[in-house]
Coordinates of N, CA, C and O in Angstrom, one line a residue:
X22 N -13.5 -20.1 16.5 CA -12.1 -20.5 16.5 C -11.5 -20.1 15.1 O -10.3 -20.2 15.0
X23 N -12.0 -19.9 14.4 CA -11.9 -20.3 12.5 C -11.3 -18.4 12.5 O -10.3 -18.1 11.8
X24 N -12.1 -17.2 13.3 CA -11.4 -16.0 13.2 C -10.5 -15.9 14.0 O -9.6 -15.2 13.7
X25 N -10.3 -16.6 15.3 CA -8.9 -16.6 15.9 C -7.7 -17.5 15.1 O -6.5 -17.2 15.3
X26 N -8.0 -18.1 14.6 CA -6.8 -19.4 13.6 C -6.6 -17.7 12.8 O -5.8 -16.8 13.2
X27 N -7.3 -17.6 11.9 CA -7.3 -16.6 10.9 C -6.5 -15.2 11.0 O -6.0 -14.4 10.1
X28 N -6.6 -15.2 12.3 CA -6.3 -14.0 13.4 C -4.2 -14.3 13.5 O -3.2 -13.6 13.1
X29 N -4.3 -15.4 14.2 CA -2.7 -15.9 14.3 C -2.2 -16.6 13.1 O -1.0 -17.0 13.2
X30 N -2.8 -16.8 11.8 CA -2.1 -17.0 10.6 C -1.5 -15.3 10.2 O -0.4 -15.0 9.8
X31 N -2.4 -14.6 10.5 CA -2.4 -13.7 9.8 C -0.3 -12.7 10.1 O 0.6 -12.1 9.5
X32 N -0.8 -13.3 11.5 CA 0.3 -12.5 12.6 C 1.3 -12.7 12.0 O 2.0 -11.8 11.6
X33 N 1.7 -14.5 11.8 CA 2.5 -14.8 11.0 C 3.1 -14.5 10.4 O 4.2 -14.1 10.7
X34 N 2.3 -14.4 8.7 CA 2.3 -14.0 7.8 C 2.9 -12.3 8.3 O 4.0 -12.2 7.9
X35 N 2.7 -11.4 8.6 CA 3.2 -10.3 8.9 C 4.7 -10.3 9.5 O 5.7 -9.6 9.2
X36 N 4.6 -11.3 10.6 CA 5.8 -11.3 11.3 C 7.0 -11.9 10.0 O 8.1 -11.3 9.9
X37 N 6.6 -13.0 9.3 CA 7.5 -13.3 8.2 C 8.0 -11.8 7.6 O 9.2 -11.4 7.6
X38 N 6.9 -11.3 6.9 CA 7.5 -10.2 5.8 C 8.3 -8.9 6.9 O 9.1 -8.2 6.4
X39 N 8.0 -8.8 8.3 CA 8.9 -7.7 8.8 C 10.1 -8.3 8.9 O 11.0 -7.8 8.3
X40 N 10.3 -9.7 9.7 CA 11.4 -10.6 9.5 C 12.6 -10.2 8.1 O 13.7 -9.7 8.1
X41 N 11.4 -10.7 7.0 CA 12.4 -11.0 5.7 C 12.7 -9.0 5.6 O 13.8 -8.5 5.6
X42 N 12.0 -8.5 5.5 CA 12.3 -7.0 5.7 C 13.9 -6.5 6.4 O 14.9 -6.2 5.9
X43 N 13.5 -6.6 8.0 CA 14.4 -6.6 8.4 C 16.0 -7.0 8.8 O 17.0 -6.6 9.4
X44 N 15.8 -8.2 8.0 CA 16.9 -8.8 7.6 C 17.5 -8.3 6.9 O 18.1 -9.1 6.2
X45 N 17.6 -7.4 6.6 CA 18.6 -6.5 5.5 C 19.6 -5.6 6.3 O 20.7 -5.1 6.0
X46 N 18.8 -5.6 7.6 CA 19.6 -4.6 8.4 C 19.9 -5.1 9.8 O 20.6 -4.4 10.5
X47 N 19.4 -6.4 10.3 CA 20.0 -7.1 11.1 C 20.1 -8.5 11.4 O 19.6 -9.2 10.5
X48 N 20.6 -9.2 12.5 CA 20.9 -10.1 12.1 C 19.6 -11.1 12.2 O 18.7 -10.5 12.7
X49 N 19.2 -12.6 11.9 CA 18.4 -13.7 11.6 C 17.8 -13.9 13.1 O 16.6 -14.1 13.2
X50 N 18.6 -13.9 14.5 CA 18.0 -13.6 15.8 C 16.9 -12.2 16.0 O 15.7 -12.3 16.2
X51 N 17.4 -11.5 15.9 CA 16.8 -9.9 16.2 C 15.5 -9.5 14.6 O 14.6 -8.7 14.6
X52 N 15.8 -10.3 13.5 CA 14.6 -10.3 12.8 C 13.8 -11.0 13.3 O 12.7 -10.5 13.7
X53 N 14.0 -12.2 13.5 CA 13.1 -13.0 14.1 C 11.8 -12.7 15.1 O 10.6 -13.0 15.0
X54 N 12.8 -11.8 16.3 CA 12.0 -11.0 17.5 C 11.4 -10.0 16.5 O 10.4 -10.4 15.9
X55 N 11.6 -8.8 16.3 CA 11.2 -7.8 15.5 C 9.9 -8.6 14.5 O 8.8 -8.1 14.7
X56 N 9.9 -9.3 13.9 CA 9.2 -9.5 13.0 C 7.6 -10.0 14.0 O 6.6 -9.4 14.1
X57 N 8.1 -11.4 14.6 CA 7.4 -11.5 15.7 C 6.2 -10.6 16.6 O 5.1 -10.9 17.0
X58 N 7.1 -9.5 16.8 CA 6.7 -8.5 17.6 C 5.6 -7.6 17.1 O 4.6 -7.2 17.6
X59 N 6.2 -7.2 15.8 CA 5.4 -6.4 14.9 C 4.6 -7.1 14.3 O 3.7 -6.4 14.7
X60 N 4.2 -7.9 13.7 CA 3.3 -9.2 13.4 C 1.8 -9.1 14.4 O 0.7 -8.9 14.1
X61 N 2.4 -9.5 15.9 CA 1.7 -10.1 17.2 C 0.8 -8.4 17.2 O -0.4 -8.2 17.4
X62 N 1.9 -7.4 17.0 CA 1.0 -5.8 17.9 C 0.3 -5.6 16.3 O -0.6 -4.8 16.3
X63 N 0.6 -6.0 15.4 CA -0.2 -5.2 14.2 C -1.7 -6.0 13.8 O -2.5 -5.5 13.1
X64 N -1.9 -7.4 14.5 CA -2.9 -7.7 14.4 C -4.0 -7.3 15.3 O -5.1 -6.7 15.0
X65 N -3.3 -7.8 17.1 CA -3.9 -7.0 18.0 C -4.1 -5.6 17.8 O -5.3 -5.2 17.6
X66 N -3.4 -4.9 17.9 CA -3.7 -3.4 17.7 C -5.2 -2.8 16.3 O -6.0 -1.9 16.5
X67 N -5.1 -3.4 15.1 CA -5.5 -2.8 14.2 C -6.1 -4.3 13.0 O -6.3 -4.2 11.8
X68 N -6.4 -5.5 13.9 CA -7.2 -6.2 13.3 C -8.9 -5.4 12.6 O -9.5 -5.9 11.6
X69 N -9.4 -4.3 13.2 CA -10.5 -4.0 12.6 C -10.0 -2.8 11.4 O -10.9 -2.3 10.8
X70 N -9.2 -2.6 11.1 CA -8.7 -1.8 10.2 C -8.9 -2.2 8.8 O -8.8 -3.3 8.3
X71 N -9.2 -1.2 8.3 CA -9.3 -1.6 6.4 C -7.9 -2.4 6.0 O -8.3 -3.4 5.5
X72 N -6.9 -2.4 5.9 CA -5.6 -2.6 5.7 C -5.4 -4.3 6.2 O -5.0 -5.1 5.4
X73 N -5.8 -4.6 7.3 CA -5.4 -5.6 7.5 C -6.7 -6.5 7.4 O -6.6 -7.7 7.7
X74 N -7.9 -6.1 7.1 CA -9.2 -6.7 6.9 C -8.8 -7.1 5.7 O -8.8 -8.4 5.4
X75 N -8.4 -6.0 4.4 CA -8.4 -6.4 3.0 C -7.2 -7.0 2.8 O -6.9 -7.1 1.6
X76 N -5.9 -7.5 3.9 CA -5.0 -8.9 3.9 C -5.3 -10.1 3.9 O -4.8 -11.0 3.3
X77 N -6.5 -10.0 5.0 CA -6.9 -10.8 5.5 C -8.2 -11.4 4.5 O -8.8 -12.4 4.9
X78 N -8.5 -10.8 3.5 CA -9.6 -11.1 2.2 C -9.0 -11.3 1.2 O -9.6 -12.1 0.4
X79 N -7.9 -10.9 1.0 CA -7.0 -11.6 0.5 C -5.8 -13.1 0.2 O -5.4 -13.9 -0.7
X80 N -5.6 -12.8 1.5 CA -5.2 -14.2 1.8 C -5.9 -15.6 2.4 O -5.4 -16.5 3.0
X81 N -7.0 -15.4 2.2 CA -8.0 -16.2 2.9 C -8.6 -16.9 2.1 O -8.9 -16.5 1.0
X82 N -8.9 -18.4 2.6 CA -8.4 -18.9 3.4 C -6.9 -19.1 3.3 O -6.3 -19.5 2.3
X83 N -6.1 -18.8 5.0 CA -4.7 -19.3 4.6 C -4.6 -20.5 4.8 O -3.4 -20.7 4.8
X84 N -5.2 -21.6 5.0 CA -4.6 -23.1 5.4 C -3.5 -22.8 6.3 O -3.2 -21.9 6.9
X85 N -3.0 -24.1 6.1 CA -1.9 -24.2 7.1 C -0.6 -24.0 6.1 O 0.5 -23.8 6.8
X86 N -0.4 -24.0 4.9 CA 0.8 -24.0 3.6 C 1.2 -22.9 4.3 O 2.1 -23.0 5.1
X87 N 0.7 -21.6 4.0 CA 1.5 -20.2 4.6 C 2.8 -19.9 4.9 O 3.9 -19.8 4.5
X88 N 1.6 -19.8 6.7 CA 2.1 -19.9 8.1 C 3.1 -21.0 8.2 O 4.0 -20.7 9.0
X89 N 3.1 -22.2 7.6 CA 4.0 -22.9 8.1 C 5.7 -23.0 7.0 O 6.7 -23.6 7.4
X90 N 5.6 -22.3 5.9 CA 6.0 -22.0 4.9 C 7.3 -20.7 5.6 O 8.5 -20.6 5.6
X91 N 6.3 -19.9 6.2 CA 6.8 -18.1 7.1 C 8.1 -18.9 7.7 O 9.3 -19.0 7.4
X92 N 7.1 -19.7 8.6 CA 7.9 -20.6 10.1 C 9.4 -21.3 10.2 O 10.4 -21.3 10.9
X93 N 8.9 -21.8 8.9 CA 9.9 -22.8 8.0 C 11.2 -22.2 7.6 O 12.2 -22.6 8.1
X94 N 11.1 -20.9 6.6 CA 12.2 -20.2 6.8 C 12.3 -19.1 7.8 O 13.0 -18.2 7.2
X95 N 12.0 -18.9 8.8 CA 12.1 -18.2 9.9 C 13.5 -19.0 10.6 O 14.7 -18.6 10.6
X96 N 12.8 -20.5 11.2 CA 13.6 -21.1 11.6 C 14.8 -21.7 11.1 O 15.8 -22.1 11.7
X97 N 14.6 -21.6 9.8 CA 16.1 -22.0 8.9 C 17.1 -21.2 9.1 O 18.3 -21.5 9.2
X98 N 16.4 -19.8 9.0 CA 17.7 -18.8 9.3 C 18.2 -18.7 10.6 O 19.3 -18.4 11.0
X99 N 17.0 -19.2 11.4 CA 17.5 -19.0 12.9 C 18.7 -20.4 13.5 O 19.1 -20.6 14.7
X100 N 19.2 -21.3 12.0 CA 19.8 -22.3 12.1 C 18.9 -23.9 12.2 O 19.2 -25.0 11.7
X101 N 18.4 -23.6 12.7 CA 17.4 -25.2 12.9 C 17.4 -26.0 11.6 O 17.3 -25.3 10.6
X102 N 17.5 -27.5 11.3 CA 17.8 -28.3 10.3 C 16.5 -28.1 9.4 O 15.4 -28.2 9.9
X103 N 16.7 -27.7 8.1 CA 15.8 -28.0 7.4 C 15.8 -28.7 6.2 O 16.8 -28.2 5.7
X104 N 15.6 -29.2 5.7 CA 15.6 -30.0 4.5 C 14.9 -29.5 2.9 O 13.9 -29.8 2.4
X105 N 15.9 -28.5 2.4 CA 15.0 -28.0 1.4 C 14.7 -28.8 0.3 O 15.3 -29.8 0.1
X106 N 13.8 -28.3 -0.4 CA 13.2 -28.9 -1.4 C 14.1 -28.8 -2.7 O 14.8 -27.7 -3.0
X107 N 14.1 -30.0 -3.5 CA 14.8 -29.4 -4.2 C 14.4 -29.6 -5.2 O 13.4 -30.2 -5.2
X108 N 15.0 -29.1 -7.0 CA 14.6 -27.9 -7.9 C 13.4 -28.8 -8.9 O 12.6 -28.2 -9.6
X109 N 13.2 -30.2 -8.7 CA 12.6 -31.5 -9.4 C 11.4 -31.1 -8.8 O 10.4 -30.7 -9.4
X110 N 11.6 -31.4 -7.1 CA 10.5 -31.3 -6.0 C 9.5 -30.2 -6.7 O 8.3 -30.5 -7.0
X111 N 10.0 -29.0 -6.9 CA 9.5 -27.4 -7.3 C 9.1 -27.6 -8.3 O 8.1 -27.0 -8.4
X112 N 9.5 -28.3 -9.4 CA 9.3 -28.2 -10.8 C 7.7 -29.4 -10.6 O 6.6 -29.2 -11.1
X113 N 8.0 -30.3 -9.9 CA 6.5 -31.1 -10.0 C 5.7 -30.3 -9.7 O 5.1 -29.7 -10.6
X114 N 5.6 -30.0 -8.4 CA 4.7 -29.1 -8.1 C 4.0 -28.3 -8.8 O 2.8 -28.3 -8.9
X115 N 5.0 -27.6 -9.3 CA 4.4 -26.6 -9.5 C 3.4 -27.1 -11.1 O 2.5 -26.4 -11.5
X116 N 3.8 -28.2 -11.7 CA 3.1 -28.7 -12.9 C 2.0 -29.1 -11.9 O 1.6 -28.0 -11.4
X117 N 1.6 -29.5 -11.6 CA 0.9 -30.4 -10.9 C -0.5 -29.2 -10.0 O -1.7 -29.5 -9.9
X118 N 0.0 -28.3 -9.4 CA -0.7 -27.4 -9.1 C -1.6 -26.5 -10.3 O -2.8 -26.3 -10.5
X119 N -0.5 -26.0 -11.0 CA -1.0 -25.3 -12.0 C -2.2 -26.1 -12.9 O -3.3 -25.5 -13.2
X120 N -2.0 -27.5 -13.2 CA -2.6 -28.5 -13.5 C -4.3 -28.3 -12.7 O -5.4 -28.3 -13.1
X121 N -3.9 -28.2 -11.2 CA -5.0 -28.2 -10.4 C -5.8 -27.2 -10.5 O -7.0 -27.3 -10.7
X122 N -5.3 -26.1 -10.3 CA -5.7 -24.9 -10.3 C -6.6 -24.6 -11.6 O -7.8 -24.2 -11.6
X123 N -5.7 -25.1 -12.7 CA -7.1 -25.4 -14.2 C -8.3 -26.3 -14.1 O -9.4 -26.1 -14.5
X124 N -7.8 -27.3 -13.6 CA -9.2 -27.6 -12.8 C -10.3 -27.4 -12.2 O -11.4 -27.8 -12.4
X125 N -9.7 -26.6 -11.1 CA -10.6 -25.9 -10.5 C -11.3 -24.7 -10.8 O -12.2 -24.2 -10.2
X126 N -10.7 -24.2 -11.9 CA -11.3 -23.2 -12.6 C -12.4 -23.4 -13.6 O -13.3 -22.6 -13.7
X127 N -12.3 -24.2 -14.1 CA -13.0 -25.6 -14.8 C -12.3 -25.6 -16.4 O -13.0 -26.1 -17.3
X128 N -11.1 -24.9 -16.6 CA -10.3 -24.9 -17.8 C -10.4 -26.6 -18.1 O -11.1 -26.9 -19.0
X129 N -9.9 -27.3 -17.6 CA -10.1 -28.7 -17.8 C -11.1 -30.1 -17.3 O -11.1 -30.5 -16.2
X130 N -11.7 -30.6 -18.3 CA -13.4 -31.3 -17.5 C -12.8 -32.3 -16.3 O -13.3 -33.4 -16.1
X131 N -12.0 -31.9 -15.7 CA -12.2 -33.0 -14.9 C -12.2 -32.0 -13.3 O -11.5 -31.0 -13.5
X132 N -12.5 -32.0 -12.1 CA -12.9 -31.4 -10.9 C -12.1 -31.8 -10.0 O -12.7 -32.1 -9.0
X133 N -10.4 -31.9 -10.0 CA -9.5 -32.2 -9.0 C -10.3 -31.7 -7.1 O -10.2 -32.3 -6.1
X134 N -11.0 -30.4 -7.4 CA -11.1 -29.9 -6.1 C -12.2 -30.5 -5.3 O -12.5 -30.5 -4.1
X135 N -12.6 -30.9 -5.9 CA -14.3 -31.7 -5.2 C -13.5 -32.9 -4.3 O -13.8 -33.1 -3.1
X136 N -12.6 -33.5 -4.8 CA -12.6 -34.7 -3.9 C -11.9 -33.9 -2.6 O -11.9 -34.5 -1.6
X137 N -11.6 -33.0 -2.6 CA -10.9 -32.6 -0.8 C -12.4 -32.2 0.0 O -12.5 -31.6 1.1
X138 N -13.3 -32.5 -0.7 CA -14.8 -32.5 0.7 C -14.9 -34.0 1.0 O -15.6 -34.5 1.9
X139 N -13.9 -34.6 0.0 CA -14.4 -36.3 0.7 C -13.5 -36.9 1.5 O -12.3 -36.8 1.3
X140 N -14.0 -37.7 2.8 CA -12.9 -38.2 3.6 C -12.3 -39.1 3.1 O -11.1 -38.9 3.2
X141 N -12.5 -40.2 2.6 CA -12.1 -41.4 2.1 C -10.6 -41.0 1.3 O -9.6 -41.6 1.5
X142 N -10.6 -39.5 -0.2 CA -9.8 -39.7 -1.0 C -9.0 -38.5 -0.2 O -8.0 -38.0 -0.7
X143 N -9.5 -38.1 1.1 CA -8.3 -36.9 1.4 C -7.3 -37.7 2.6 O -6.3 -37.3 3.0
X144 N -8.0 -38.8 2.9 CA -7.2 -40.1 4.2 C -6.1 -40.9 3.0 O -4.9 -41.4 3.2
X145 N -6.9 -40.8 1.7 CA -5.5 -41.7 0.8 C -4.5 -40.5 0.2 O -3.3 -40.7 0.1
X146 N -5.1 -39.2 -0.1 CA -4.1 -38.2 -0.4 C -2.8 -37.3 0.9 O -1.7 -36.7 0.5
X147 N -3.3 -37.6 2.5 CA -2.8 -37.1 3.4 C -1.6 -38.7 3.8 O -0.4 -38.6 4.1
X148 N -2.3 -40.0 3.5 CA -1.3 -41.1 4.0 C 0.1 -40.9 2.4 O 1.3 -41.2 2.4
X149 N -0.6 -40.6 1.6 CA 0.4 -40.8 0.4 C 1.5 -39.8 0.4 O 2.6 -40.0 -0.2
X150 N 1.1 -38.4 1.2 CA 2.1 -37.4 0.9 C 3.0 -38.1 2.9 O 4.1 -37.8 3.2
X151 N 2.3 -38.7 3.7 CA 3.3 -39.0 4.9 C 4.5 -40.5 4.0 O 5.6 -40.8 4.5
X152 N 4.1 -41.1 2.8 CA 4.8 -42.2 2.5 C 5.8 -41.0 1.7 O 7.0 -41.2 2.0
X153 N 5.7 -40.1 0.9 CA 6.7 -39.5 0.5 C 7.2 -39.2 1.7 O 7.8 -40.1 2.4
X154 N 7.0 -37.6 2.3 CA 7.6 -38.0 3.6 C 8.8 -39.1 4.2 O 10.0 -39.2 4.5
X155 N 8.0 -39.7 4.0 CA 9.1 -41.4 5.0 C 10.5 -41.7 4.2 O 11.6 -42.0 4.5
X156 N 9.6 -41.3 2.6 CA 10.9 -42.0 1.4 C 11.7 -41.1 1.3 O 12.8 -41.4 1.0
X157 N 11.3 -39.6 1.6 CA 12.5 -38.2 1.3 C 13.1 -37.6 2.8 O 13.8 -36.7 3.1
X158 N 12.8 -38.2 3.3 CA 13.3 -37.4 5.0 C 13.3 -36.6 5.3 O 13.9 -36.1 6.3
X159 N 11.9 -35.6 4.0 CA 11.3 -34.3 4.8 C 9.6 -34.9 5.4 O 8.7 -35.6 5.0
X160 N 9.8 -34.0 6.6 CA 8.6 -34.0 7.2 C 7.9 -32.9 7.4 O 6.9 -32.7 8.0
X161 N 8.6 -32.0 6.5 CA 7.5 -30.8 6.6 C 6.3 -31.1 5.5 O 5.1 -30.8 5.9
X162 N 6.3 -31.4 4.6 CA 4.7 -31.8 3.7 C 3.8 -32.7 4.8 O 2.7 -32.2 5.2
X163 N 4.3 -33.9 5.1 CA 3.7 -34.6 6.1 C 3.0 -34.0 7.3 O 1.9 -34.3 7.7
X164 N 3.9 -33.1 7.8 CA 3.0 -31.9 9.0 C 2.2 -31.3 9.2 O 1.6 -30.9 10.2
X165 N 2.2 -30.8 7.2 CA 1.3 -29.8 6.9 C 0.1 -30.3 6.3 O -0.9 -29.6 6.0
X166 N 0.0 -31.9 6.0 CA -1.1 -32.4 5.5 C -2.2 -32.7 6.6 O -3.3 -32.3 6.7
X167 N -1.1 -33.7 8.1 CA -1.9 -33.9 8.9 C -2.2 -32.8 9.5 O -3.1 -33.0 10.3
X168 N -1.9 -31.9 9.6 CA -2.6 -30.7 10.7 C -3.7 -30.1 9.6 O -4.6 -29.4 9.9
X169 N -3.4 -30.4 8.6 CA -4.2 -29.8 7.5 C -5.1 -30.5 7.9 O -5.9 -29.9 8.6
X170 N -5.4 -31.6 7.6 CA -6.4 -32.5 7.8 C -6.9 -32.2 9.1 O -8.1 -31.8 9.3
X171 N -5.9 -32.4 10.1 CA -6.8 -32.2 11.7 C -7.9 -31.0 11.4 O -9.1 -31.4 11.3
X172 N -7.4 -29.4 11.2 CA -8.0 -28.6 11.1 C -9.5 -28.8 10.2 O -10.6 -28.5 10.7
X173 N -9.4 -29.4 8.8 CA -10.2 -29.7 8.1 C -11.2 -30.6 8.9 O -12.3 -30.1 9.0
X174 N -11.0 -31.8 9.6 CA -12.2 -32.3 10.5 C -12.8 -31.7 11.8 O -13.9 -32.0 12.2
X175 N -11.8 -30.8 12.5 CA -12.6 -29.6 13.0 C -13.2 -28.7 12.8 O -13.7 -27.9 13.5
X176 N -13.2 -28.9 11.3 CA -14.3 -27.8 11.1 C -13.7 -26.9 11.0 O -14.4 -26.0 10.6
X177 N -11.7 -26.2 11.3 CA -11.6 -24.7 12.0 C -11.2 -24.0 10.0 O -10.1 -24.1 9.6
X178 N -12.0 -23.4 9.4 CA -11.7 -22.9 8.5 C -12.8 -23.8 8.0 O -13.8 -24.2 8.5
X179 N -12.0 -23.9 6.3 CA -12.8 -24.0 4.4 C -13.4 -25.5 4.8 O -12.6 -26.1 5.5
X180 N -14.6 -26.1 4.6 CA -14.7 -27.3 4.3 C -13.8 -28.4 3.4 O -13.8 -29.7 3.4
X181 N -13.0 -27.5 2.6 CA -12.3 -27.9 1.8 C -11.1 -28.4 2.2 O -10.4 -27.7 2.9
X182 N -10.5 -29.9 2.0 CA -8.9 -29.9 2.6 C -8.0 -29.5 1.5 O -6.8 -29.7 1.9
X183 N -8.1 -29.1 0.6 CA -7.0 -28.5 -0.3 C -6.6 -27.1 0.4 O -5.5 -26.7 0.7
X184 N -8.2 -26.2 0.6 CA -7.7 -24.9 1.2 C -6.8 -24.8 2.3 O -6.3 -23.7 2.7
X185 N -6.4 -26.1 3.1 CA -5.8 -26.2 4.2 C -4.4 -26.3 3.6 O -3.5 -25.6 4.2
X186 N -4.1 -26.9 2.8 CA -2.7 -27.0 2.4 C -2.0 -26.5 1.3 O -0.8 -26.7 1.1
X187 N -2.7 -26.0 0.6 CA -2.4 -25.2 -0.5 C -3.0 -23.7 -0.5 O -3.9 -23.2 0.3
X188 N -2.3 -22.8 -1.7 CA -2.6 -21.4 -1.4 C -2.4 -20.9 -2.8 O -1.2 -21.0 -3.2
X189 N -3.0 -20.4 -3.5 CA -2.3 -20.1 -5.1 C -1.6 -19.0 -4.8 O -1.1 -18.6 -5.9
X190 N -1.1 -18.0 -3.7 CA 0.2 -17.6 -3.7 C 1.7 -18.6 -4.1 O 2.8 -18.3 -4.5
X191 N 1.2 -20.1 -3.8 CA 2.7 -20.6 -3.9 C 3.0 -20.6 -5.4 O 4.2 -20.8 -5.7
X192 N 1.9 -20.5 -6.6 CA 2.6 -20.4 -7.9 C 3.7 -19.5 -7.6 O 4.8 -19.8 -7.2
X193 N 3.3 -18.2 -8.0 CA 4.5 -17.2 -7.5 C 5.3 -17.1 -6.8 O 6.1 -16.1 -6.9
X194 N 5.6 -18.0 -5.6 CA 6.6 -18.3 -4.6 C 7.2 -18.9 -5.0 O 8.4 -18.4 -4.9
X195 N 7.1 -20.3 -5.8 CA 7.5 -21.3 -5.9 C 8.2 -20.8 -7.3 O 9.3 -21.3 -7.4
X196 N 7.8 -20.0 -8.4 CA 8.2 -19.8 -9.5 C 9.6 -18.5 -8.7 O 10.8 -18.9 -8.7
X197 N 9.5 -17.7 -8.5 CA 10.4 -16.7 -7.6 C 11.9 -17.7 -7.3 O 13.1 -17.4 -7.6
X198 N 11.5 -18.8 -6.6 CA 12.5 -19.6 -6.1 C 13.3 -20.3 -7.4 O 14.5 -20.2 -7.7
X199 N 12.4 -20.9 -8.0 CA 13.2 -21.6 -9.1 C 14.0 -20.9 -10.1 O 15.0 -21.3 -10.7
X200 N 13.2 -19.5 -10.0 CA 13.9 -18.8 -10.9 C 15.3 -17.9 -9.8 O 16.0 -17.1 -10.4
X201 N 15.4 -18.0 -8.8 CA 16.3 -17.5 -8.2 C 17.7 -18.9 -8.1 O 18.8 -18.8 -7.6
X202 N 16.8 -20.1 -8.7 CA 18.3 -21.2 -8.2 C 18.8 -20.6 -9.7 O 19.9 -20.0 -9.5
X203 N 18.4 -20.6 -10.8 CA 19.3 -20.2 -12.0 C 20.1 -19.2 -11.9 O 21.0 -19.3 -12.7
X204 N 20.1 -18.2 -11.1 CA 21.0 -17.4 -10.9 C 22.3 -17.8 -9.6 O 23.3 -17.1 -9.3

C-alpha cells in the first residue's frame, strides 16, 4: 500500500506544479483539470522512469503535509473557503521547525524526532494541534495530523509520525511565502 500512497502523493504533487504552471495561461478551472490530468498520466505512464523515480527519492517520504498543502491551494483557487494562515502562524512555525530539524540533525542535545515512534506523546501532540484547530477555525492542521496519524498506525509509510506531517521542503515554502507577504 505504502508504494501506491507514494504512487498518488506523487501524482499530486505533479498535478499541483502543472496546475501552478499552467495558470499563467489559463484559468484556475482548466488548470486544475490539466494539472490533474498530467499529474495522473505522468505517474501511470512513466512511474519506472529515472526522472520520476529520483522525485520520488527525493521527496520521500511525502507524509500527508505535501499532497494536502497541492490540494489546499488547488481548491482555493478553484474558490472553496480556506482559511489562510497568517504571517505569526508562519513565523512560529517556521522557528519551531527549524528548531526541530536541528534537532534532528543532532545540532542540539536534545532528540525532538524520537518521540513521533511513541504513541502516547504523538496522541498528546495530534489532540493539541485538533485544540488549536478548534481555537483558530482552521481545520486543515487538524486533518493533516489525524490522517497523519491514521496512516502512521497503519503502518502505510515512515514509522515515524513527524514524516507524516511534516516535510523539510516547507522551510522553503513557508520562507517563499513570508517573504512574498512583504512585498
Amino acid at each position: 500500500m505504502t508504494g501506491v500512497l507514494a504512487s498518488v502523493w506523487l501524482a499530486v504533487i505533479l498535478a499541483w506544479l502543472v496546475f501552478a504552471l499552467a495558470g499563467w495561461v489559463v484559468g484556475a478551472p482548466a488548470s486544475v483539470w490539466i494539472g490533474g490530468v498530467v499529474g495522473a498520466a505522468a505517474v501511470l505512464a512513466f512511474r519506472d522512469t529515472l526522472p520520476l523515480r529520483g522525485m520520488m527519492a527525493l521527496l520521500a517520504p511525502f507524509g500527508v503535509m505535501l499532497p494536502a498543502l497541492a490540494l489546499r491551494h488547488m481548491g482555493a483557487k478553484l474558490g472553496l473557503p480556506v482559511v489562510p494562515f497568517s504571517t505569526l502562524e508562519l513565523l512560529g512555525f517556521l522557528l519551531i521547525y527549524v528548531v526541530f530539524l536541528a534537532s534532528a540533525m543532532g545540532v542540539v542535545p536534545v532528540d525532538i524526532y524520537r518521540i513521533g515512534y511513541a504513541p502516547l506523546p504523538v496522541a498528546v501532540m495530534v489532540l493539541a494541534v485538533c485544540l488549536y484547530g478548534l481555537a483558530t477555525g482552521n481545520w486543515f492542521l487538524p486533518l493533516v495530523a489525524v490522517l497523519g496519524q491514521a496512516f502512521w498506525v497503519l503502518g502505510w509509510g515512515s514509522s515515524n509520525w513527524f514524516d507524516h506531517v511534516t516535510h523539510v521542503l516547507l522551510v522553503p515554502v513557508v520562507t517563499v511565502v513570508l517573504v512574498t507577504r512583504l512585498f
